[in-house]
Amino acid sequence: QAYVDKFDEYCAEGKVESVAFPESRRVLQELAGKGDIAVYSSGTDKSISAMLEQSGLSDLVTDGRLVIPLGRLENIQKTDPKAFTLLKQYLKENGFETQTYTDDTPDIVLAAVKSATGIPRIYHIDRKAGLSAAEPKEGYIKIASLDQMKELR
């Protein structure tokens, strides 16, 4: 807990810098026009909010219930498929429906797939992949940039 508290402190003081990728704001604005944006993170409410603020994206998450730290969902790591079952349940209980999930960590993407929660589209964003187009995989879609998401077409 001391580590988490210190991390929160550093985020609030701007000692941990959060930088969005160049296309993030434009893509998230477009997606926000189609539905609510949620952030599911291993951070805390405080650190997630600070990083959204620092990266200039905080205005795109318009409902505080959609800033979702692991602590709100039993602290189960996102590499465990149960985490996504709990996420979907939490969102449903709060009147939201999961349409898309995007992550840059392969093990987390696979946990989302294995959760069998029926998330319509799961993306693995791999900026080093050099893909010129989205690449369908078993249960998810590999992309090199947010611009390759099908929701943008």
mmCIF file of C-alpha atoms in Angstrom, residues 3-4 26 30 33 39 52 61 67 100 103-105 107 109:
data_model
loop_
_atom_site.group_PDB
_atom_site.id
_atom_site.type_symbol
_atom_site.label_atom_id
_atom_site.label_comp_id
_atom_site.label_asym_id
_atom_site.label_seq_id
_atom_site.Cartn_x
_atom_site.Cartn_y
_atom_site.Cartn_z
ATOM 1 C CA TYR A 3 4.028 1.992 -2.932
ATOM 2 C CA VAL A 4 0.549 2.841 -4.218
ATOM 3 C CA ARG A 26 -8.788 12.684 -32.001
ATOM 4 C CA GLU A 30 -14.603 10.185 -32.240
ATOM 5 C CA GLY A 33 -19.313 10.510 -30.021
ATOM 6 C CA VAL A 39 -10.531 3.755 -18.287
ATOM 7 C CA LEU A 52 -5.789 11.722 -17.648
ATOM 8 C CA VAL A 61 -14.219 10.470 -19.506
ATOM 9 C CA VAL A 67 -12.561 5.699 -14.131
ATOM 10 C CA THR A 100 -14.626 -2.407 -27.163
ATOM 11 C CA ASP A 103 -4.743 -2.841 -24.322
ATOM 12 C CA ASP A 104 -1.062 -2.886 -25.199
ATOM 13 C CA THR A 105 -0.158 -5.866 -23.006
ATOM 14 C CA ASP A 107 -1.315 -11.191 -21.498
ATOM 15 C CA VAL A 109 -5.589 -8.986 -24.115
#
